[in-house]
Amino acid sequence: ALRLRVKDVDFSRRELMIREAKGNKDRVTVMPAAVVESLTRHVDSWRRAQHFATHMVWPVVPCSFGGV
């Protein structure tokens, strides 16, 4: 779970993709029902934070790089 990515989680089918598992193979496993709600909330809050961070308008500060 240290390298779990959002694209490796399928909430509709409750599946987790485990990449490079034993034998360097990819595997699919069942996501426990106990973690579905909390993981969904975490992903949603992360997406909102990313959206805010990328669409934030920074104040324009005039600066001068010297004169002629």
mmCIF file of N, CA, C and O in Angstrom:
data_model
loop_
_atom_site.group_PDB
_atom_site.id
_atom_site.type_symbol
_atom_site.label_atom_id
_atom_site.label_comp_id
_atom_site.label_asym_id
_atom_site.label_seq_id
_atom_site.Cartn_x
_atom_site.Cartn_y
_atom_site.Cartn_z
ATOM 1 N N ALA A 1 0.819 -1.202 0.000
ATOM 2 C CA ALA A 1 0.000 0.000 0.000
ATOM 3 C C ALA A 1 0.858 1.259 0.000
ATOM 4 O O ALA A 1 0.334 2.348 -0.024
ATOM 5 N N LEU A 2 2.145 1.118 0.014
ATOM 6 C CA LEU A 2 3.016 2.291 0.036
ATOM 7 C C LEU A 2 3.016 3.030 -1.293
ATOM 8 O O LEU A 2 3.238 4.221 -1.336
ATOM 9 N N ARG A 3 2.746 2.323 -2.386
ATOM 10 C CA ARG A 3 2.741 2.953 -3.704
ATOM 11 C C ARG A 3 1.364 2.901 -4.336
ATOM 12 O O ARG A 3 1.243 2.829 -5.554
ATOM 13 N N LEU A 4 0.328 2.944 -3.549
ATOM 14 C CA LEU A 4 -1.028 2.892 -4.070
ATOM 15 C C LEU A 4 -1.355 4.207 -4.760
ATOM 16 O O LEU A 4 -1.134 5.286 -4.226
ATOM 17 N N ARG A 5 -1.862 4.103 -5.988
ATOM 18 C CA ARG A 5 -2.217 5.288 -6.760
ATOM 19 C C ARG A 5 -3.729 5.305 -6.958
ATOM 20 O O ARG A 5 -4.390 4.270 -6.909
ATOM 21 N N VAL A 6 -4.267 6.480 -7.214
ATOM 22 C CA VAL A 6 -5.707 6.621 -7.396
ATOM 23 C C VAL A 6 -6.172 5.786 -8.576
ATOM 24 O O VAL A 6 -7.233 5.149 -8.522
ATOM 25 N N LYS A 7 -5.397 5.728 -9.616
ATOM 26 C CA LYS A 7 -5.812 4.964 -10.791
ATOM 27 C C LYS A 7 -5.783 3.455 -10.541
ATOM 28 O O LYS A 7 -6.303 2.692 -11.344
ATOM 29 N N ASP A 8 -5.195 3.013 -9.431
ATOM 30 C CA ASP A 8 -5.176 1.597 -9.083
ATOM 31 C C ASP A 8 -6.378 1.183 -8.230
ATOM 32 O O ASP A 8 -6.490 0.023 -7.841
ATOM 33 N N VAL A 9 -7.244 2.116 -7.928
ATOM 34 C CA VAL A 9 -8.416 1.845 -7.092
ATOM 35 C C VAL A 9 -9.666 1.931 -7.959
ATOM 36 O O VAL A 9 -9.893 2.920 -8.633
ATOM 37 N N ASP A 10 -10.468 0.877 -7.924
ATOM 38 C CA ASP A 10 -11.737 0.849 -8.653
ATOM 39 C C ASP A 10 -12.854 0.763 -7.619
ATOM 40 O O ASP A 10 -13.142 -0.310 -7.079
ATOM 41 N N PHE A 11 -13.472 1.921 -7.320
ATOM 42 C CA PHE A 11 -14.505 1.979 -6.287
ATOM 43 C C PHE A 11 -15.776 1.251 -6.717
ATOM 44 O O PHE A 11 -16.451 0.651 -5.889
ATOM 45 N N SER A 12 -16.114 1.295 -7.988
ATOM 46 C CA SER A 12 -17.359 0.670 -8.442
ATOM 47 C C SER A 12 -17.296 -0.856 -8.327
ATOM 48 O O SER A 12 -18.300 -1.496 -8.027
ATOM 49 N N ARG A 13 -16.129 -1.430 -8.542
ATOM 50 C CA ARG A 13 -15.985 -2.882 -8.454
ATOM 51 C C ARG A 13 -15.324 -3.319 -7.152
ATOM 52 O O ARG A 13 -15.119 -4.507 -6.932
ATOM 53 N N ARG A 14 -14.942 -2.341 -6.302
ATOM 54 C CA ARG A 14 -14.254 -2.588 -5.022
ATOM 55 C C ARG A 14 -13.002 -3.439 -5.236
ATOM 56 O O ARG A 14 -12.793 -4.446 -4.584
ATOM 57 N N GLU A 15 -12.144 -2.987 -6.156
ATOM 58 C CA GLU A 15 -10.915 -3.704 -6.468
ATOM 59 C C GLU A 15 -9.699 -2.797 -6.313
ATOM 60 O O GLU A 15 -9.775 -1.593 -6.539
ATOM 61 N N LEU A 16 -8.584 -3.400 -5.942
ATOM 62 C CA LEU A 16 -7.298 -2.716 -5.871
ATOM 63 C C LEU A 16 -6.335 -3.423 -6.815
ATOM 64 O O LEU A 16 -6.248 -4.653 -6.821
ATOM 65 N N MET A 17 -5.607 -2.656 -7.595
ATOM 66 C CA MET A 17 -4.580 -3.221 -8.470
ATOM 67 C C MET A 17 -3.262 -3.149 -7.713
ATOM 68 O O MET A 17 -2.841 -2.069 -7.286
ATOM 69 N N ILE A 18 -2.653 -4.289 -7.512
ATOM 70 C CA ILE A 18 -1.350 -4.367 -6.855
ATOM 71 C C ILE A 18 -0.316 -4.536 -7.952
ATOM 72 O O ILE A 18 -0.310 -5.534 -8.671
ATOM 73 N N ARG A 19 0.558 -3.566 -8.094
ATOM 74 C CA ARG A 19 1.554 -3.600 -9.168
ATOM 75 C C ARG A 19 2.876 -4.145 -8.643
ATOM 76 O O ARG A 19 3.293 -3.856 -7.530
ATOM 77 N N GLU A 20 3.538 -4.913 -9.490
ATOM 78 C CA GLU A 20 4.852 -5.504 -9.192
ATOM 79 C C GLU A 20 4.828 -6.264 -7.873
ATOM 80 O O GLU A 20 5.680 -6.069 -7.010
ATOM 81 N N ALA A 21 3.879 -7.161 -7.736
ATOM 82 C CA ALA A 21 3.776 -7.984 -6.535
ATOM 83 C C ALA A 21 4.802 -9.113 -6.602
ATOM 84 O O ALA A 21 5.747 -9.058 -7.392
ATOM 85 N N LYS A 22 4.609 -10.136 -5.819
ATOM 86 C CA LYS A 22 5.519 -11.270 -5.797
ATOM 87 C C LYS A 22 5.671 -11.840 -7.211
ATOM 88 O O LYS A 22 4.699 -12.029 -7.922
ATOM 89 N N GLY A 23 6.870 -12.080 -7.601
ATOM 90 C CA GLY A 23 7.129 -12.555 -8.955
ATOM 91 C C GLY A 23 7.088 -11.438 -9.970
ATOM 92 O O GLY A 23 7.029 -11.684 -11.168
ATOM 93 N N ASN A 24 7.087 -10.192 -9.501
ATOM 94 C CA ASN A 24 7.057 -8.999 -10.347
ATOM 95 C C ASN A 24 5.836 -8.986 -11.269
ATOM 96 O O ASN A 24 5.909 -8.560 -12.417
ATOM 97 N N LYS A 25 4.698 -9.503 -10.758
ATOM 98 C CA LYS A 25 3.465 -9.535 -11.535
ATOM 99 C C LYS A 25 2.448 -8.574 -10.941
ATOM 100 O O LYS A 25 2.483 -8.268 -9.752
ATOM 101 N N ASP A 26 1.534 -8.102 -11.775
ATOM 102 C CA ASP A 26 0.433 -7.264 -11.310
ATOM 103 C C ASP A 26 -0.724 -8.168 -10.895
ATOM 104 O O ASP A 26 -1.005 -9.171 -11.546
ATOM 105 N N ARG A 27 -1.376 -7.820 -9.795
ATOM 106 C CA ARG A 27 -2.486 -8.615 -9.297
ATOM 107 C C ARG A 27 -3.652 -7.705 -8.937
ATOM 108 O O ARG A 27 -3.471 -6.530 -8.650
ATOM 109 N N VAL A 28 -4.855 -8.272 -8.921
ATOM 110 C CA VAL A 28 -6.058 -7.545 -8.517
ATOM 111 C C VAL A 28 -6.601 -8.218 -7.270
ATOM 112 O O VAL A 28 -6.684 -9.447 -7.205
ATOM 113 N N THR A 29 -6.974 -7.421 -6.272
ATOM 114 C CA THR A 29 -7.536 -7.962 -5.045
ATOM 115 C C THR A 29 -8.779 -7.174 -4.658
ATOM 116 O O THR A 29 -9.030 -6.101 -5.192
ATOM 117 N N VAL A 30 -9.542 -7.707 -3.741
ATOM 118 C CA VAL A 30 -10.781 -7.081 -3.297
ATOM 119 C C VAL A 30 -10.472 -6.009 -2.256
ATOM 120 O O VAL A 30 -9.666 -6.223 -1.353
ATOM 121 N N MET A 31 -11.120 -4.856 -2.396
ATOM 122 C CA MET A 31 -10.975 -3.783 -1.428
ATOM 123 C C MET A 31 -11.949 -4.038 -0.274
ATOM 124 O O MET A 31 -13.136 -4.251 -0.517
ATOM 125 N N PRO A 32 -11.485 -4.024 0.964
ATOM 126 C CA PRO A 32 -12.376 -4.257 2.097
ATOM 127 C C PRO A 32 -13.473 -3.192 2.168
ATOM 128 O O PRO A 32 -13.223 -2.009 1.947
ATOM 129 N N ALA A 33 -14.690 -3.638 2.481
ATOM 130 C CA ALA A 33 -15.825 -2.719 2.568
ATOM 131 C C ALA A 33 -15.609 -1.668 3.649
ATOM 132 O O ALA A 33 -16.112 -0.548 3.555
ATOM 133 N N ALA A 34 -14.838 -2.005 4.673
ATOM 134 C CA ALA A 34 -14.608 -1.083 5.784
ATOM 135 C C ALA A 34 -13.820 0.162 5.376
ATOM 136 O O ALA A 34 -13.919 1.200 6.029
ATOM 137 N N VAL A 35 -13.059 0.096 4.298
ATOM 138 C CA VAL A 35 -12.226 1.235 3.902
ATOM 139 C C VAL A 35 -12.794 2.040 2.745
ATOM 140 O O VAL A 35 -12.262 3.096 2.423
ATOM 141 N N VAL A 36 -13.855 1.553 2.117
ATOM 142 C CA VAL A 36 -14.393 2.216 0.919
ATOM 143 C C VAL A 36 -14.808 3.650 1.218
ATOM 144 O O VAL A 36 -14.412 4.588 0.521
ATOM 145 N N GLU A 37 -15.591 3.868 2.267
ATOM 146 C CA GLU A 37 -16.099 5.214 2.568
ATOM 147 C C GLU A 37 -14.970 6.170 2.948
ATOM 148 O O GLU A 37 -14.894 7.284 2.423
ATOM 149 N N SER A 38 -14.079 5.751 3.836
ATOM 150 C CA SER A 38 -13.006 6.655 4.256
ATOM 151 C C SER A 38 -12.030 6.943 3.114
ATOM 152 O O SER A 38 -11.550 8.064 2.965
ATOM 153 N N LEU A 39 -11.748 5.949 2.281
ATOM 154 C CA LEU A 39 -10.849 6.165 1.147
ATOM 155 C C LEU A 39 -11.493 7.078 0.111
ATOM 156 O O LEU A 39 -10.819 7.937 -0.468
ATOM 157 N N THR A 40 -12.793 6.933 -0.105
ATOM 158 C CA THR A 40 -13.516 7.813 -1.026
ATOM 159 C C THR A 40 -13.458 9.261 -0.546
ATOM 160 O O THR A 40 -13.196 10.176 -1.324
ATOM 161 N N ARG A 41 -13.695 9.469 0.758
ATOM 162 C CA ARG A 41 -13.623 10.831 1.307
ATOM 163 C C ARG A 41 -12.223 11.399 1.174
ATOM 164 O O ARG A 41 -12.043 12.577 0.846
ATOM 165 N N HIS A 42 -11.204 10.586 1.416
ATOM 166 C CA HIS A 42 -9.821 11.052 1.323
ATOM 167 C C HIS A 42 -9.472 11.469 -0.103
ATOM 168 O O HIS A 42 -8.884 12.529 -0.323
ATOM 169 N N VAL A 43 -9.853 10.653 -1.077
ATOM 170 C CA VAL A 43 -9.566 10.967 -2.485
ATOM 171 C C VAL A 43 -10.308 12.230 -2.903
ATOM 172 O O VAL A 43 -9.744 13.098 -3.587
ATOM 173 N N ASP A 44 -11.566 12.378 -2.494
ATOM 174 C CA ASP A 44 -12.331 13.580 -2.834
ATOM 175 C C ASP A 44 -11.712 14.835 -2.229
ATOM 176 O O ASP A 44 -11.616 15.863 -2.897
ATOM 177 N N SER A 45 -11.287 14.755 -0.967
ATOM 178 C CA SER A 45 -10.672 15.935 -0.336
ATOM 179 C C SER A 45 -9.341 16.267 -0.998
ATOM 180 O O SER A 45 -8.999 17.430 -1.180
ATOM 181 N N TRP A 46 -8.581 15.254 -1.391
ATOM 182 C CA TRP A 46 -7.312 15.489 -2.076
ATOM 183 C C TRP A 46 -7.546 16.148 -3.436
ATOM 184 O O TRP A 46 -6.835 17.062 -3.820
ATOM 185 N N ARG A 47 -8.565 15.669 -4.153
ATOM 186 C CA ARG A 47 -8.871 16.267 -5.460
ATOM 187 C C ARG A 47 -9.298 17.722 -5.321
ATOM 188 O O ARG A 47 -8.924 18.560 -6.130
ATOM 189 N N ARG A 48 -10.102 18.033 -4.300
ATOM 190 C CA ARG A 48 -10.500 19.431 -4.070
ATOM 191 C C ARG A 48 -9.285 20.289 -3.751
ATOM 192 O O ARG A 48 -9.154 21.408 -4.241
ATOM 193 N N ALA A 49 -8.373 19.768 -2.935
ATOM 194 C CA ALA A 49 -7.163 20.525 -2.581
ATOM 195 C C ALA A 49 -6.294 20.753 -3.812
ATOM 196 O O ALA A 49 -5.751 21.842 -4.013
ATOM 197 N N GLN A 50 -6.153 19.748 -4.663
ATOM 198 C CA GLN A 50 -5.370 19.901 -5.879
ATOM 199 C C GLN A 50 -6.007 20.902 -6.835
ATOM 200 O O GLN A 50 -5.321 21.705 -7.450
ATOM 201 N N HIS A 51 -7.322 20.845 -6.938
ATOM 202 C CA HIS A 51 -8.035 21.786 -7.806
ATOM 203 C C HIS A 51 -7.824 23.210 -7.312
ATOM 204 O O HIS A 51 -7.540 24.118 -8.094
ATOM 205 N N PHE A 52 -7.941 23.427 -6.011
ATOM 206 C CA PHE A 52 -7.754 24.761 -5.446
ATOM 207 C C PHE A 52 -6.321 25.238 -5.669
ATOM 208 O O PHE A 52 -6.092 26.388 -6.038
ATOM 209 N N ALA A 53 -5.358 24.342 -5.483
ATOM 210 C CA ALA A 53 -3.949 24.732 -5.620
ATOM 211 C C ALA A 53 -3.602 25.076 -7.067
ATOM 212 O O ALA A 53 -2.801 25.982 -7.311
ATOM 213 N N THR A 54 -4.199 24.384 -8.030
ATOM 214 C CA THR A 54 -3.843 24.649 -9.423
ATOM 215 C C THR A 54 -4.640 25.791 -10.035
ATOM 216 O O THR A 54 -4.240 26.338 -11.049
ATOM 217 N N HIS A 55 -5.754 26.160 -9.425
ATOM 218 C CA HIS A 55 -6.576 27.235 -9.972
ATOM 219 C C HIS A 55 -6.546 28.492 -9.106
ATOM 220 O O HIS A 55 -7.353 29.385 -9.284
ATOM 221 N N MET A 56 -5.625 28.531 -8.179
ATOM 222 C CA MET A 56 -5.516 29.693 -7.301
ATOM 223 C C MET A 56 -4.886 30.850 -8.079
ATOM 224 O O MET A 56 -3.944 30.660 -8.841
ATOM 225 N N VAL A 57 -5.406 32.028 -7.904
ATOM 226 C CA VAL A 57 -4.876 33.209 -8.583
ATOM 227 C C VAL A 57 -3.922 33.914 -7.626
ATOM 228 O O VAL A 57 -4.309 34.336 -6.549
ATOM 229 N N TRP A 58 -2.670 33.988 -8.023
ATOM 230 C CA TRP A 58 -1.666 34.640 -7.181
ATOM 231 C C TRP A 58 -1.675 36.140 -7.469
ATOM 232 O O TRP A 58 -1.876 36.562 -8.606
ATOM 233 N N PRO A 59 -1.437 36.948 -6.466
ATOM 234 C CA PRO A 59 -1.404 38.392 -6.691
ATOM 235 C C PRO A 59 -0.202 38.771 -7.559
ATOM 236 O O PRO A 59 0.878 38.196 -7.438
ATOM 237 N N VAL A 60 -0.410 39.711 -8.442
ATOM 238 C CA VAL A 60 0.658 40.191 -9.314
ATOM 239 C C VAL A 60 1.427 41.276 -8.570
ATOM 240 O O VAL A 60 0.863 42.257 -8.118
ATOM 241 N N VAL A 61 2.708 41.046 -8.423
ATOM 242 C CA VAL A 61 3.564 41.996 -7.732
ATOM 243 C C VAL A 61 4.476 42.628 -8.759
ATOM 244 O O VAL A 61 5.266 41.936 -9.402
ATOM 245 N N PRO A 62 4.362 43.946 -8.936
ATOM 246 C CA PRO A 62 5.253 44.581 -9.910
ATOM 247 C C PRO A 62 6.690 44.539 -9.432
ATOM 248 O O PRO A 62 6.974 44.689 -8.251
ATOM 249 N N CYS A 63 7.579 44.249 -10.335
ATOM 250 C CA CYS A 63 9.000 44.227 -9.979
ATOM 251 C C CYS A 63 9.798 44.892 -11.090
ATOM 252 O O CYS A 63 9.335 44.989 -12.215
ATOM 253 N N SER A 64 10.967 45.331 -10.754
ATOM 254 C CA SER A 64 11.802 45.990 -11.723
ATOM 255 C C SER A 64 13.124 45.230 -11.822
ATOM 256 O O SER A 64 13.689 44.802 -10.812
ATOM 257 N N PHE A 65 13.602 45.082 -13.027
ATOM 258 C CA PHE A 65 14.874 44.391 -13.232
ATOM 259 C C PHE A 65 15.955 45.392 -13.657
ATOM 260 O O PHE A 65 16.882 45.042 -14.367
ATOM 261 N N GLY A 66 15.833 46.612 -13.228
ATOM 262 C CA GLY A 66 16.846 47.612 -13.563
ATOM 263 C C GLY A 66 16.347 48.569 -14.640
ATOM 264 O O GLY A 66 15.283 48.408 -15.201
ATOM 265 N N GLY A 67 17.105 49.544 -14.902
ATOM 266 C CA GLY A 67 16.713 50.560 -15.870
ATOM 267 C C GLY A 67 17.674 50.604 -17.034
ATOM 268 O O GLY A 67 18.690 49.936 -17.099
ATOM 269 N N VAL A 68 17.365 51.502 -17.955
ATOM 270 C CA VAL A 68 18.185 51.669 -19.151
ATOM 271 C C VAL A 68 19.189 52.746 -18.895
ATOM 272 O O VAL A 68 18.946 53.765 -18.351
#
